[in-house]
Amino acid sequence: MHTLDDDAAALPALGSPKLQPDAATLDALAELASIDCQIYEIAAHFRVPVAVLKDFLSDAPEARAAIKRGYEEGTARLSQVCATHERAKPAKRQNERSHNLRTAG
């Protein structure tokens, strides 16, 4: 015979969603941090309240390390892009000066 207890057992447990420090979660944390996502954006990605993400980060040192690693990787990539852009600028300016000198007379 089917009872209400059977129905209740089939439902997910009530309460806040939980995050687990598994490889997929840690990789996602690092990737989101590397593109400079804020805490509320990371929480939205995982579909959890910010408070749940903050609790997870305070309880899981490997999650904090993943976020730190991601922010550092993102900063390093941005530094590389800026350095490449800065190295390209003087050559462009030199070409502009040469062009201006040739067309000025």
Short mmCIF file of C-alpha atoms in Angstrom, two decimals:
data_model
loop_
_atom_site.label_atom_id
_atom_site.label_comp_id
_atom_site.label_asym_id
_atom_site.label_seq_id
_atom_site.Cartn_x
_atom_site.Cartn_y
_atom_site.Cartn_z
CA MET A 1 0.00 0.00 0.00
CA HIS A 2 1.28 3.50 -0.94
CA THR A 3 1.55 6.00 1.95
CA LEU A 4 2.40 9.66 2.43
CA ASP A 5 5.67 8.56 4.01
CA ASP A 6 6.64 6.96 0.68
CA ASP A 7 6.02 10.28 -1.09
CA ALA A 8 8.08 12.17 1.50
CA ALA A 9 10.99 9.77 1.09
CA ALA A 10 11.06 10.45 -2.66
CA LEU A 11 11.39 14.23 -2.19
CA PRO A 12 14.79 15.90 -1.84
CA ALA A 13 15.72 16.92 1.67
CA LEU A 14 14.70 20.40 2.68
CA GLY A 15 17.33 22.95 3.55
CA SER A 16 20.04 24.89 1.83
CA PRO A 17 21.76 23.40 -1.20
CA LYS A 18 25.17 21.98 -0.44
CA LEU A 19 28.41 22.37 -2.35
CA GLN A 20 31.00 19.62 -2.31
CA PRO A 21 34.74 20.21 -2.78
CA ASP A 22 34.95 17.73 -5.66
CA ALA A 23 37.14 18.18 -8.73
CA ALA A 24 34.36 19.63 -10.90
CA THR A 25 33.39 22.22 -8.28
CA LEU A 26 37.00 23.23 -7.61
CA ASP A 27 37.72 23.55 -11.34
CA ALA A 28 34.61 25.68 -11.81
CA LEU A 29 35.58 27.91 -8.86
CA ALA A 30 39.05 28.45 -10.32
CA GLU A 31 37.72 29.17 -13.81
CA LEU A 32 35.09 31.63 -12.56
CA ALA A 33 37.67 33.41 -10.43
CA SER A 34 40.10 33.56 -13.37
CA ILE A 35 37.59 35.63 -15.34
CA ASP A 36 37.19 37.89 -12.30
CA CYS A 37 33.70 36.80 -11.25
CA GLN A 38 32.48 38.31 -8.02
CA ILE A 39 31.19 36.18 -5.14
CA TYR A 40 27.54 36.76 -6.04
CA GLU A 41 28.23 35.73 -9.65
CA ILE A 42 29.93 32.54 -8.50
CA ALA A 43 27.00 31.79 -6.21
CA ALA A 44 24.60 32.34 -9.11
CA HIS A 45 26.60 29.92 -11.27
CA PHE A 46 26.16 27.22 -8.62
CA ARG A 47 22.56 28.29 -7.99
CA VAL A 48 23.11 28.75 -4.30
CA PRO A 49 22.64 31.77 -2.04
CA VAL A 50 25.75 33.84 -1.38
CA ALA A 51 25.60 32.79 2.28
CA VAL A 52 25.85 29.12 1.28
CA LEU A 53 28.88 29.83 -0.91
CA LYS A 54 30.53 31.84 1.87
CA ASP A 55 29.93 29.00 4.34
CA PHE A 56 31.36 26.53 1.85
CA LEU A 57 34.46 28.66 1.36
CA SER A 58 34.97 29.02 5.11
CA ASP A 59 34.60 25.24 5.62
CA ALA A 60 36.62 24.02 2.61
CA PRO A 61 40.22 25.25 2.43
CA GLU A 62 40.64 23.57 -0.96
CA ALA A 63 37.80 25.72 -2.31
CA ARG A 64 39.47 28.90 -1.03
CA ALA A 65 42.71 27.74 -2.66
CA ALA A 66 40.91 27.14 -5.97
CA ILE A 67 39.47 30.66 -5.95
CA LYS A 68 42.85 32.16 -5.04
CA ARG A 69 44.54 30.18 -7.82
CA GLY A 70 41.89 31.32 -10.30
CA TYR A 71 42.24 35.00 -9.41
CA GLU A 72 46.04 34.70 -9.68
CA GLU A 73 45.82 32.99 -13.08
CA GLY A 74 43.43 35.66 -14.33
CA THR A 75 45.73 38.42 -13.10
CA ALA A 76 48.71 36.76 -14.76
CA ARG A 77 46.84 36.47 -18.07
CA LEU A 78 45.77 40.09 -17.89
CA SER A 79 49.37 41.13 -17.16
CA GLN A 80 50.55 39.18 -20.21
CA VAL A 81 47.96 40.86 -22.43
CA CYS A 82 48.90 44.30 -21.12
CA ALA A 83 52.61 43.62 -21.57
CA THR A 84 52.06 42.44 -25.15
CA HIS A 85 49.96 45.50 -25.87
CA GLU A 86 52.59 47.82 -24.39
CA ARG A 87 55.38 46.20 -26.44
CA ALA A 88 53.33 46.73 -29.60
CA LYS A 89 52.69 50.43 -28.95
CA PRO A 90 56.20 51.84 -29.57
CA ALA A 91 56.50 50.11 -32.93
CA LYS A 92 53.17 51.54 -34.00
CA ARG A 93 54.18 55.02 -32.87
CA GLN A 94 57.47 54.73 -34.75
CA ASN A 95 55.61 53.72 -37.92
CA GLU A 96 53.23 56.66 -37.49
CA ARG A 97 56.17 59.07 -37.10
CA SER A 98 57.85 57.70 -40.22
CA HIS A 99 54.62 57.97 -42.17
CA ASN A 100 54.06 61.54 -40.96
CA LEU A 101 57.59 62.56 -41.95
CA ARG A 102 57.19 61.04 -45.44
CA THR A 103 53.83 62.71 -46.07
CA ALA A 104 54.64 66.07 -44.48
CA GLY A 105 56.81 67.40 -47.30
#
